[in-house]
Short mmCIF file of C-alpha atoms and ligand atoms in Angstrom, two decimals:
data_model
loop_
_atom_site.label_atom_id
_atom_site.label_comp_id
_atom_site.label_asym_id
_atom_site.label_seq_id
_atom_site.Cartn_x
_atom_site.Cartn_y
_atom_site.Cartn_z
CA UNK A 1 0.00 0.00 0.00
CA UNK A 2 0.92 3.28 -0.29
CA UNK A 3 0.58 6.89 1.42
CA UNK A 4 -0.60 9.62 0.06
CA UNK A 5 -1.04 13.45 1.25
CA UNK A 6 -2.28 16.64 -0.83
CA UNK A 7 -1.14 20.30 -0.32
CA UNK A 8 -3.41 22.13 -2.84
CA UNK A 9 -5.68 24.67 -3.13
CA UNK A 10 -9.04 22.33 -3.30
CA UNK A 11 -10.82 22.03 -0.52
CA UNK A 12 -12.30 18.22 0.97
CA UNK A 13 -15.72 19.15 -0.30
CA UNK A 14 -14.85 19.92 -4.20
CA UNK A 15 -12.77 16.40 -3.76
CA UNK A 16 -15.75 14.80 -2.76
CA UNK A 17 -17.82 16.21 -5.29
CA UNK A 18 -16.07 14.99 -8.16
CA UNK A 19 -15.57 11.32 -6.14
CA UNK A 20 -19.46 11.05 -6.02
CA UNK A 21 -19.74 12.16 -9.62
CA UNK A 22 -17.58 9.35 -10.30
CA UNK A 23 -20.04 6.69 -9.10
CA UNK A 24 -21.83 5.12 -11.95
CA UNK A 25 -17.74 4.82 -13.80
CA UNK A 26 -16.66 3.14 -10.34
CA UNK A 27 -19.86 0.85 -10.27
CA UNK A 28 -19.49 -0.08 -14.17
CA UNK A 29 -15.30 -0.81 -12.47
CA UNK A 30 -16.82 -2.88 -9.98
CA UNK A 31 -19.21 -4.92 -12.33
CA UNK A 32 -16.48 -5.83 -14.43
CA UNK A 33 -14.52 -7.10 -11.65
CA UNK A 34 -17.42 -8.88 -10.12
CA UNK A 35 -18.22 -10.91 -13.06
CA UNK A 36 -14.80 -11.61 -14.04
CA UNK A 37 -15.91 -9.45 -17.47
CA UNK A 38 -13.61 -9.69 -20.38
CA UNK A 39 -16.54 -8.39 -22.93
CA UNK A 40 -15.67 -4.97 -22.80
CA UNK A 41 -12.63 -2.10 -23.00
CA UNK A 42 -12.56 -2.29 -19.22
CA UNK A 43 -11.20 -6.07 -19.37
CA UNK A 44 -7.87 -5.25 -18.07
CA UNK A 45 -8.83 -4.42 -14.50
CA UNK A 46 -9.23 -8.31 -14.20
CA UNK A 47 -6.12 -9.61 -15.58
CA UNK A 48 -4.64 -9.50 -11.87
CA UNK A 49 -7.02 -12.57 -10.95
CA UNK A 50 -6.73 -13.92 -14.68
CA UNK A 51 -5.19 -17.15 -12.59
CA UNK A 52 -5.69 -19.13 -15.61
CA UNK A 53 -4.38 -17.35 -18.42
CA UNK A 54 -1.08 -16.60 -15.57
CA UNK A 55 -0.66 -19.98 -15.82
CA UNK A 56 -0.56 -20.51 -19.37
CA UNK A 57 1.88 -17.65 -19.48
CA UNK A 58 4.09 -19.43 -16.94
CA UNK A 59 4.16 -22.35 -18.60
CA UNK A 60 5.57 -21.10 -21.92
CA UNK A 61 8.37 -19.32 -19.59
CA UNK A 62 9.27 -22.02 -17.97
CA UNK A 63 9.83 -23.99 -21.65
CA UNK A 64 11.60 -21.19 -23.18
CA UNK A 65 13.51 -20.84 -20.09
CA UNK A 66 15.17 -24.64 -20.50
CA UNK A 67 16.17 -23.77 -23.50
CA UNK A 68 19.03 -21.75 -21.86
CA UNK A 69 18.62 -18.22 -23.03
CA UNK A 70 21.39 -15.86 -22.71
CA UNK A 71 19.26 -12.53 -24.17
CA UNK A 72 15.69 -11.93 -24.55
CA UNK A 73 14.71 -9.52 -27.31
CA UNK A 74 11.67 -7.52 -27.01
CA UNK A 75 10.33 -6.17 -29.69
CA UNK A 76 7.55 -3.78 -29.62
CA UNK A 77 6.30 -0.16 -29.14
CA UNK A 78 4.33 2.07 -26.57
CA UNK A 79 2.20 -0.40 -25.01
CA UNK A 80 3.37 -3.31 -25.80
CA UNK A 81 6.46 -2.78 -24.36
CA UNK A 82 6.16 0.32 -22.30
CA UNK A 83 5.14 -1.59 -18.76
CA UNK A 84 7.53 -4.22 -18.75
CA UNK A 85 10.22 -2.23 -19.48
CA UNK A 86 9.22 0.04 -16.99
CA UNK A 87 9.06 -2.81 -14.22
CA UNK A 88 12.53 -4.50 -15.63
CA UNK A 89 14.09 -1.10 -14.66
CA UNK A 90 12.32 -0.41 -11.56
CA UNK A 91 13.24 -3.62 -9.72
CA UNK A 92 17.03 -3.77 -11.88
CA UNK A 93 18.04 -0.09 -11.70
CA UNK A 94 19.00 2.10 -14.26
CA UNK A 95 22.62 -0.06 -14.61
CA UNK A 96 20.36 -2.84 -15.10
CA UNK A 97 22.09 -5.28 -17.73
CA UNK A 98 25.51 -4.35 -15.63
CA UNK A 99 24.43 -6.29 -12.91
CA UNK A 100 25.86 -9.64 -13.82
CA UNK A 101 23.27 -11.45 -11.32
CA UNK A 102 20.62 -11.59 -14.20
CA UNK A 103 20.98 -15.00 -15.94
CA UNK A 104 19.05 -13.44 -18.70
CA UNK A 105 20.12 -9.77 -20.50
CA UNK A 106 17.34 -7.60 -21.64
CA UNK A 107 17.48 -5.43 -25.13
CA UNK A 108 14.80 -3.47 -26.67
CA UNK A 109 13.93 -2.49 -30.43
CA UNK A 110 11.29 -0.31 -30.58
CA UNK A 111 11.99 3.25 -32.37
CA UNK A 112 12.95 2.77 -36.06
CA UNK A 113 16.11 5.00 -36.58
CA UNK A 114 18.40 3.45 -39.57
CA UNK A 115 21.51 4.25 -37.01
CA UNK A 116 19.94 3.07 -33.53
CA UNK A 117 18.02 0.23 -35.91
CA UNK A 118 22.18 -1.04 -37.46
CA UNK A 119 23.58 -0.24 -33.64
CA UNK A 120 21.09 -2.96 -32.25
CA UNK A 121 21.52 -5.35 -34.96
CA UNK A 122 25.49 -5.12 -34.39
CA UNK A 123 25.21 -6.02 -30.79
CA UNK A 124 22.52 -8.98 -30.87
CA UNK A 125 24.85 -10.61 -33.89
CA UNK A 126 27.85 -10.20 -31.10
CA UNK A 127 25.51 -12.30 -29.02
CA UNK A 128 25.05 -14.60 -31.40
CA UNK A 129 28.25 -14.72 -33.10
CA UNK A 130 29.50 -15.68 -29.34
CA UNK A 131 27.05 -18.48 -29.82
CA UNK A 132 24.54 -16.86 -26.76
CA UNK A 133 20.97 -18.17 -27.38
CA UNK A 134 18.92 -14.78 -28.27
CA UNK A 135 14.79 -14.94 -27.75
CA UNK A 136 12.75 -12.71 -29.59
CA UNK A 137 9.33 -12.19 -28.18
CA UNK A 138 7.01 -9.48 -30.61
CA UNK A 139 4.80 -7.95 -28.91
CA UNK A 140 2.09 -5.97 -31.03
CA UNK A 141 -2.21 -5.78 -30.22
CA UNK A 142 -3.03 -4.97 -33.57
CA UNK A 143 -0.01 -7.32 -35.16
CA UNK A 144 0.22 -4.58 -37.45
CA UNK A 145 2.55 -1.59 -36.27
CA UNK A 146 4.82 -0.44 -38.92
CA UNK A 147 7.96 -0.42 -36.09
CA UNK A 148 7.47 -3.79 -34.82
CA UNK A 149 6.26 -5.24 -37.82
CA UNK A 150 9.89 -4.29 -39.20
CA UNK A 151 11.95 -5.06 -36.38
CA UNK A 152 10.46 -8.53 -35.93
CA UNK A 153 11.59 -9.20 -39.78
CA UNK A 154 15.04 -7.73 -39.50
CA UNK A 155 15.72 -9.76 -36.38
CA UNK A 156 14.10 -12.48 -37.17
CA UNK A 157 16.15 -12.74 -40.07
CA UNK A 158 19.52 -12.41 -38.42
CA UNK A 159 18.25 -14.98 -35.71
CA UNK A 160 17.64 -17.40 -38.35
CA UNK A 161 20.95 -16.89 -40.08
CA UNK A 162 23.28 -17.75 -36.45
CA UNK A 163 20.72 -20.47 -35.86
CA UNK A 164 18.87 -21.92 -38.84
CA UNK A 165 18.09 -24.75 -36.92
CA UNK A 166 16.02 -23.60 -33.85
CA UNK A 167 15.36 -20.02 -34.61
CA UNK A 168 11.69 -21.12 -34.82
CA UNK A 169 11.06 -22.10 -31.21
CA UNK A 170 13.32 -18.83 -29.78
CA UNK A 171 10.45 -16.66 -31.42
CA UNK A 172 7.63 -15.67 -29.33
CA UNK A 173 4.37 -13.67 -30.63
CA UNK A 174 2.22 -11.94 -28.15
CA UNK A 175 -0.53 -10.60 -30.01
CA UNK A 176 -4.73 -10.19 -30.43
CA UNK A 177 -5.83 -13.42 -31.97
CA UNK A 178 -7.25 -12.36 -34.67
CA UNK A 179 -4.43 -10.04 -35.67
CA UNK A 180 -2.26 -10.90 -38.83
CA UNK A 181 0.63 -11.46 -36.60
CA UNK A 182 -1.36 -14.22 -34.84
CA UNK A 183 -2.35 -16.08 -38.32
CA UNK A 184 1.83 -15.66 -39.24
CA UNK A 185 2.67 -17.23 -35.55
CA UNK A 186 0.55 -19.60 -36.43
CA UNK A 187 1.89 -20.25 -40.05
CA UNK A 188 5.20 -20.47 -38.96
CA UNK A 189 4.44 -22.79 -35.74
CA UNK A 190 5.80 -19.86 -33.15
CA UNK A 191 4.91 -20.03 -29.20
CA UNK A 192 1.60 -17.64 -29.62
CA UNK A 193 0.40 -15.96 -26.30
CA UNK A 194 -2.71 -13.99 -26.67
CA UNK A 195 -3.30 -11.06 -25.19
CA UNK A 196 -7.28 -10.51 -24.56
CA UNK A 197 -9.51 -9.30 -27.39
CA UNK A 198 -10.85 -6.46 -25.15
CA UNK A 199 -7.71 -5.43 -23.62
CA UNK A 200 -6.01 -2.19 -25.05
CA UNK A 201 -2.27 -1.88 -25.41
CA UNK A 202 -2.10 0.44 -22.36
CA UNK A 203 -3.87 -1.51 -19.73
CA UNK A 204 -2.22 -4.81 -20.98
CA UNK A 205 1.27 -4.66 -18.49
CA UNK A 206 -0.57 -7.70 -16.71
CA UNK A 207 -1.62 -9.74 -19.81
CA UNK A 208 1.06 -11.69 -21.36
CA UNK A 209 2.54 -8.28 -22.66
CA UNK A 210 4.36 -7.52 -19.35
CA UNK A 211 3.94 -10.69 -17.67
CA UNK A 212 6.29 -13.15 -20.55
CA UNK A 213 8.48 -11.01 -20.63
CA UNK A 214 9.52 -10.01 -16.75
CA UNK A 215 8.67 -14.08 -16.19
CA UNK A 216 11.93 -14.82 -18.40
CA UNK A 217 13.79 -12.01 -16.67
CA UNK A 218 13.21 -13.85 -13.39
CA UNK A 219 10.93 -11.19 -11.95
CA UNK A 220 8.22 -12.63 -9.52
CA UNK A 221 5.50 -11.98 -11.52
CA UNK A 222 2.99 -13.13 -9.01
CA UNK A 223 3.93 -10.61 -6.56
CA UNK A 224 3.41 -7.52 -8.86
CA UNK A 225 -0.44 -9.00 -9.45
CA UNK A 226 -0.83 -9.27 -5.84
CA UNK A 227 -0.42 -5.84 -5.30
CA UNK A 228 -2.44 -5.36 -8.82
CA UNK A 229 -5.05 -7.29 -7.13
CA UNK A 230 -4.99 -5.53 -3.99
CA UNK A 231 -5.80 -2.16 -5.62
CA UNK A 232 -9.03 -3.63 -6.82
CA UNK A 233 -10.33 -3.92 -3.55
CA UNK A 234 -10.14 -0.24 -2.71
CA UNK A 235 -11.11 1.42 -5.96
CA UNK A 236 -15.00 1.46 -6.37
CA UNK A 237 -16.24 3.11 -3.15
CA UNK A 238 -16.70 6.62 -2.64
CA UNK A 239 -14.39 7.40 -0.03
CA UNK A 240 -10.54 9.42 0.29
CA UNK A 241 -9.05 5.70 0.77
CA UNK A 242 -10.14 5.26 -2.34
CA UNK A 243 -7.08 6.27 -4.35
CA UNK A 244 -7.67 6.51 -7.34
CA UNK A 245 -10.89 8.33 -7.47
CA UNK A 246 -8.87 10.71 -5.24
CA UNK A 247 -5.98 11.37 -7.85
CA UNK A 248 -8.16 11.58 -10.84
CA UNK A 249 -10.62 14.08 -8.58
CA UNK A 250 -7.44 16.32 -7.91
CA UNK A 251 -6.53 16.16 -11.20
CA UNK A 252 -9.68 17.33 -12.37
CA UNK A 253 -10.26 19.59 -10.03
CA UNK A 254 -6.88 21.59 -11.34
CA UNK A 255 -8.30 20.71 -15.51
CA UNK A 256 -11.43 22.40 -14.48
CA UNK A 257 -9.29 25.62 -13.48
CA UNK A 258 -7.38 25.52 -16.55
CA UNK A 259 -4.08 23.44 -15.49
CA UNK A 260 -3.44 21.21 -18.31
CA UNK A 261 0.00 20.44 -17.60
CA UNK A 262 0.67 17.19 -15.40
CA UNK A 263 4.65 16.55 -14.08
CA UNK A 264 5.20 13.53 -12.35
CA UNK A 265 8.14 14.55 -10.36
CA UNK A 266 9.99 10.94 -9.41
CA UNK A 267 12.54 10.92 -7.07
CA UNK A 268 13.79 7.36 -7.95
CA UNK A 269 15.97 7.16 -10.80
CA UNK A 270 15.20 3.65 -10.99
CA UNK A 271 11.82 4.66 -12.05
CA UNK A 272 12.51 6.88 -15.62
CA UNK A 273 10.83 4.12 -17.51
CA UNK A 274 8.02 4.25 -14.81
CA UNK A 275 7.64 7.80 -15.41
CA UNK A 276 7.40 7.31 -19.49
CA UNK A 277 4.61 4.19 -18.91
CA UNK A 278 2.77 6.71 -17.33
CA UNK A 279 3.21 9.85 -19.60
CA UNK A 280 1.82 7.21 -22.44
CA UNK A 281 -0.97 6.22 -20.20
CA UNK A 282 -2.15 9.70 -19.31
CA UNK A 283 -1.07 11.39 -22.89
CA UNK A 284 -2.24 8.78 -25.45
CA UNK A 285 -5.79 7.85 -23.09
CA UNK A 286 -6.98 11.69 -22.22
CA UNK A 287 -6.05 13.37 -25.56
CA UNK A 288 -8.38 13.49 -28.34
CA UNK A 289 -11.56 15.92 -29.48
CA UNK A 290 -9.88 18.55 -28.43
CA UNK A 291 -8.90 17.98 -24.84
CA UNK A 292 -6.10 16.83 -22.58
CA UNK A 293 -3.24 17.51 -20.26
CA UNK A 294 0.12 17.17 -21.03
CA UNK A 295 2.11 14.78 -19.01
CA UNK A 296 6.10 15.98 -18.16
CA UNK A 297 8.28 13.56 -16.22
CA UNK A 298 10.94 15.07 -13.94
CA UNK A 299 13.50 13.22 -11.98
CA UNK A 300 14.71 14.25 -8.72
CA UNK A 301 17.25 15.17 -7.75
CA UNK A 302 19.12 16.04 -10.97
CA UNK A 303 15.79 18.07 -12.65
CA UNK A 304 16.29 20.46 -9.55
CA UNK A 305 19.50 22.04 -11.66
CA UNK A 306 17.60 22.06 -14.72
CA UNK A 307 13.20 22.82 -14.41
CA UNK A 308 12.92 23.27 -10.34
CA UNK A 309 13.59 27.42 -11.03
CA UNK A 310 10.97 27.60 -13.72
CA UNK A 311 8.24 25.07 -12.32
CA UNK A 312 8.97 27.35 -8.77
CA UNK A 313 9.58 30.74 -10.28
CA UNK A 314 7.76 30.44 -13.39
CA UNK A 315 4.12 30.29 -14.64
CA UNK A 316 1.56 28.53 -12.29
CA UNK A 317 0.26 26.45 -15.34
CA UNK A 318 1.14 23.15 -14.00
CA UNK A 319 -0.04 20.31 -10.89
CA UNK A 320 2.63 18.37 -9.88
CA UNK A 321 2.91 14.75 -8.49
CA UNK A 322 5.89 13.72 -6.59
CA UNK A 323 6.15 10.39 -6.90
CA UNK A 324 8.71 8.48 -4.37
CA UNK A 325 9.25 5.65 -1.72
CA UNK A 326 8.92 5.86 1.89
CA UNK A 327 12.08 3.41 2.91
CA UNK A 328 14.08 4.15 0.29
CA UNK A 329 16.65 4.62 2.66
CA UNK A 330 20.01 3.63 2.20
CA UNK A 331 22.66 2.77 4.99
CA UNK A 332 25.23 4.51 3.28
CA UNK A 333 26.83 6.99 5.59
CA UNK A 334 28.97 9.52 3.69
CA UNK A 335 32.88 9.20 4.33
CA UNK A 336 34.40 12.01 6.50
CA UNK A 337 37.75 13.71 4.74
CA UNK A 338 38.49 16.85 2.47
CA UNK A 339 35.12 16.86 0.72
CA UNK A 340 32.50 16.35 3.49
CA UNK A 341 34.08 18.50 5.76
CA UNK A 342 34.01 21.60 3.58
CA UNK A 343 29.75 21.30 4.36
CA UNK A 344 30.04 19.40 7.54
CA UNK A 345 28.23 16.21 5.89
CA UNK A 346 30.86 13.90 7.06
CA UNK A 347 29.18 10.78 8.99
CA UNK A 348 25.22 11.82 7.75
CA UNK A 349 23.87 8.88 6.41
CA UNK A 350 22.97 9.19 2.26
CA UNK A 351 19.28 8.52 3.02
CA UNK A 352 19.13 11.63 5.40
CA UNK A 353 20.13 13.70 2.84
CA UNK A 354 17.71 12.61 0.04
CA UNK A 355 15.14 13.22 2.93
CA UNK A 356 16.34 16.70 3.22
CA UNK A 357 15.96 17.60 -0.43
CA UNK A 358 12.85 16.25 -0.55
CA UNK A 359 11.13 17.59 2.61
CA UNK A 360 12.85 20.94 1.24
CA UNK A 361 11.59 20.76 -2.28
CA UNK A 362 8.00 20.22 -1.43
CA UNK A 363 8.24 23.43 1.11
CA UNK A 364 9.64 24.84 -1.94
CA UNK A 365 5.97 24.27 -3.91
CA UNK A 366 4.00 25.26 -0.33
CA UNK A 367 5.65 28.40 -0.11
CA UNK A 368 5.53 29.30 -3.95
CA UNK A 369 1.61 28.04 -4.26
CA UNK A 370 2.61 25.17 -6.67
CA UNK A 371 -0.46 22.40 -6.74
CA UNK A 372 0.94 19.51 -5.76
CA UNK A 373 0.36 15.80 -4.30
CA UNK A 374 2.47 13.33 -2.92
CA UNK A 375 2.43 9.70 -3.42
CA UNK A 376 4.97 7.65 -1.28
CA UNK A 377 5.46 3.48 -1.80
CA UNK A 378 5.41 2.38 0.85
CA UNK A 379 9.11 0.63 -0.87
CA UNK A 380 9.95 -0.02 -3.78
CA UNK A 381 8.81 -3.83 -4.03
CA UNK A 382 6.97 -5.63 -6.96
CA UNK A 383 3.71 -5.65 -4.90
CA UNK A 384 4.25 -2.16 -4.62
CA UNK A 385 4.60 -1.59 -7.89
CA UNK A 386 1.59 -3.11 -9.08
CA UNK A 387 -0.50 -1.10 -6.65
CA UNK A 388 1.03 2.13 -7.96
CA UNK A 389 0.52 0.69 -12.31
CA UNK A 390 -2.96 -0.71 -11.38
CA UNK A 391 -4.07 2.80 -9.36
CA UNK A 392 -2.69 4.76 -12.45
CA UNK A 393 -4.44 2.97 -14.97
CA UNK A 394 -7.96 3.28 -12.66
CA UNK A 395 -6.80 6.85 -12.31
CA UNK A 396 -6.73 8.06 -15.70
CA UNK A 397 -10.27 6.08 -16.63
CA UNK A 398 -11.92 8.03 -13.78
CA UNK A 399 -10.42 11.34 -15.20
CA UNK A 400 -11.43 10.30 -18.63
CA UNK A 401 -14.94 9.83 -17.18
CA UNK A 402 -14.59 13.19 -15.72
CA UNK A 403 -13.80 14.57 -18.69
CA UNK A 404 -15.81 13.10 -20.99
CA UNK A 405 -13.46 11.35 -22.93
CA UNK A 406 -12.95 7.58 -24.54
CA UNK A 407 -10.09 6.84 -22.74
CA UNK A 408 -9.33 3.54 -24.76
CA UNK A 409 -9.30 4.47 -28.06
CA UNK A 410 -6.76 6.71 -30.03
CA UNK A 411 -7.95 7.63 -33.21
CA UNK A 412 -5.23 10.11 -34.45
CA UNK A 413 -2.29 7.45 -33.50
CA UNK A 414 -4.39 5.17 -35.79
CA UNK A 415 -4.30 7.81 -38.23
CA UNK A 416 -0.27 8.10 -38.68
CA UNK A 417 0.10 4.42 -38.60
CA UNK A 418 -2.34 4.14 -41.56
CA UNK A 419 -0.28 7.19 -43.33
CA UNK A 420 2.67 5.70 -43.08
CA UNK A 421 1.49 1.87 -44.15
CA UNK A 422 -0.14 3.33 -47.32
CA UNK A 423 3.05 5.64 -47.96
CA UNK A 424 5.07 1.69 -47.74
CA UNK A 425 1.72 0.45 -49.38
CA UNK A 426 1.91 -2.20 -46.86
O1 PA5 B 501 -1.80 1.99 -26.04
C1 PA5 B 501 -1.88 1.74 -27.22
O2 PA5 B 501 -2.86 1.20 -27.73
C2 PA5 B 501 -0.71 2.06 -28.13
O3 PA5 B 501 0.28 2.75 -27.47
C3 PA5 B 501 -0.15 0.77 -28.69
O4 PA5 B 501 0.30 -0.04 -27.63
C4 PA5 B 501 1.00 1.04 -29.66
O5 PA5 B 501 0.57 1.91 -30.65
C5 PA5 B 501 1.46 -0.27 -30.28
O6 PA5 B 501 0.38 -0.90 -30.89
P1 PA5 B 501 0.40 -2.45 -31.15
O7 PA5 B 501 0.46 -3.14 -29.84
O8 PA5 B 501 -0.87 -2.72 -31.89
O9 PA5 B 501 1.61 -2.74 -31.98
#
């Protein structure tokens, strides 16, 4: 579970107001949930108790895993790899593949860049050309992106030329089935998971998206739908415990007033990728016919010496969430000699200082009537994690409500990708 305190300029009663008008989206949450619904866009808030499908994801993971892979290759783009990216990081740290502990190394293709594209390729054929066993898993809803669509040929190809033998069964497709990619998995006798018809590539970190993926990695998988799970229970009743009706009423409360810029302000450098899940999820679910709020990520402490001056100093045009963990204390003490003793930190411990900067940063926003809210982990474990992702996604489907948008649909990314298929006439 986690904490959560608000120093803004709504009062309890507006809160409340926009909780109750919430009711009939929380009851249409709770449905779902209650009938174990997969019929309609609101599917994903089940996955967390989706014990069977888990298990059919497991058991791929464990085959795949016996194989003895050395590198796991996702390929995919916003949604469909955003979330278990963003978990890989969060529980590996921004050195991630550096820490030697992993048995398996995680790469990424997702942005189409003929330099980035040719600097990828060069280091999985190292892999393989040092006879390492590489697993591609594609991950695309539609089985149609243009990105993934591309990067699954080009590395499929190079797979197949290190290992014409078995480069079938190191392929995995995630994907709708009725997509094309499901009929070509199919074709080509590749390991097919399928990620539920009614679940959108935003909301699907707990289908087979996220959970294949972090499963090979060695990431408890159970314990981040536990905490999924967990947020279920608390999301449907009108009431300040209840989360994320409380975020998406604060949020709206600021819209309402003409604040239509949102900075998640994450003091956790471990949690970048979080930050980015979450600037799709809010970005790509709350902007269309006309409306929106733009999601900025900031990462403390280092965005201090770059934004701090201009989100303190500057225009109030912005509500800001700092996101962080309560015991995200280290033991490090800092060493006395030349350095320390120049500011007298000598003997403090590390996590005393973090404290300071962030108890002083949030005075900062008090003092200089910046809207803010605080959300503290209560640490930074899987459970925890999947209590923050599932709260989020709840969160921005009771601010679409309150806005009066779709919140899974996004026609005008629909539009480019069809722009740029008929410019390939794909
Ligand atoms: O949330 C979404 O629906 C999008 O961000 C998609 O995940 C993204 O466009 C990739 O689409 P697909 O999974 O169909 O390849």
């Amino acid at each position: 579970m986690y904490v959560y305190k608000k120093t803004c300029l709504i009062s309890d009663d507006e809160l409340l107001k926009y909780i109750t008008q919430l009711e009939p989206e929380m009851a249409r949450v709770e449905t779902t949930i209650q009938k174990q619904d997969f019929s309609t866009p609101y599917a994903w808030v089940n996955l967390p108790t989706f014990y069977e499908y888990h298990a059919s994801c497991k058991k791929l993971i464990e085959e795949k895993k016996a194989l003895g892979i050395d590198v796991l290759l996702l390929i995919g783009i916003g949604g469909s790899d955003a979330g278990a990216r963003a978990l890989y990081q969060a529980i590996h740290g921004v050195m991630g593949n550096a820490d030697f502990k992993n048995n398996i190394l995680l790469y990424c293709a997702d942005t189409i860049d003929s330099g980035y594209t040719q600097e990828l390729v060069t280091l999985v054929e190292g892999f393989l050309q040092a006879g390492k066993k590489v697993l591609i898993n594609i991950v695309s809803k539609s089985g149609s992106t243009t990105e993934t669509v591309i990067n699954a040929a080009i590395f499929y190809d190079l797979l197949a030329q290190y290992r014409p033998n078995d480069a079938r069964e190191l392929v995995v497709v995630t994907t709708d089935e009725h997509s094309p990619l499901a009929a070509c998995a199919r074709h080509n006798n590749f390991s097919l998971l399928i990620v539920p018809t009614h679940v959108g590539g935003r909301y699907s970190v707990f289908s087979a998206v996220g959970l294949f993926p972090l499963g090979m990695l060695g990431i408890d998988i159970d314990a981040i739908l536990q905490g999924a799970a967990a947020e279920n229970n608390l999301c449907t009743q009108v009431s300040f415990d209840n989360k994320a009706a409380v975020r998406a009423a604060l949020l709206y409360a600021h819209y309402a007033r003409g604040i239509v810029i949102h900075d998640l302000f994450i003091f956790n450098p471990a949690w970048t990728l979080l930050g980015a899940w979450y600037r799709q999820l809010m970005a790509e679910s709350l902007g269309k016919a006309g409306q929106g709020i733009l999601p900025t990520v900031s990462l403390g402490t280092v965005d201090l010496h770059s934004v701090a001056q201009l989100y303190l100093g500057g225009q109030k045009n912005r509500f800001t969430t700092f996101l962080m963990s309560k015991n995200n204390i280290s033991s490090m003490t800092i060493a006395r000699n030349a350095f320390s003793n120049g500011i007298q930190a000598g003997g403090l411990a590390l996590g005393t200082v973090q404290e300071s900067i962030i108890y002083g940063v949030t005075q900062a926003y008090y003092k200089e009537h910046c809207a803010y809210m605080t959300i503290a982990l209560q640490n930074q474990s899987l459970y925890e994690l999947g209590v923050y992702m599932q709260s989020s996604m709840l969160e921005i489907v009771y601010l679409a409500y309150l806005m009066g948008v779709n919140p899974f649909d996004q026609p005008q990314v629909e539009l480019y990708k069809r722009e740029a298929r008929a410019f390939l006439a794909l």
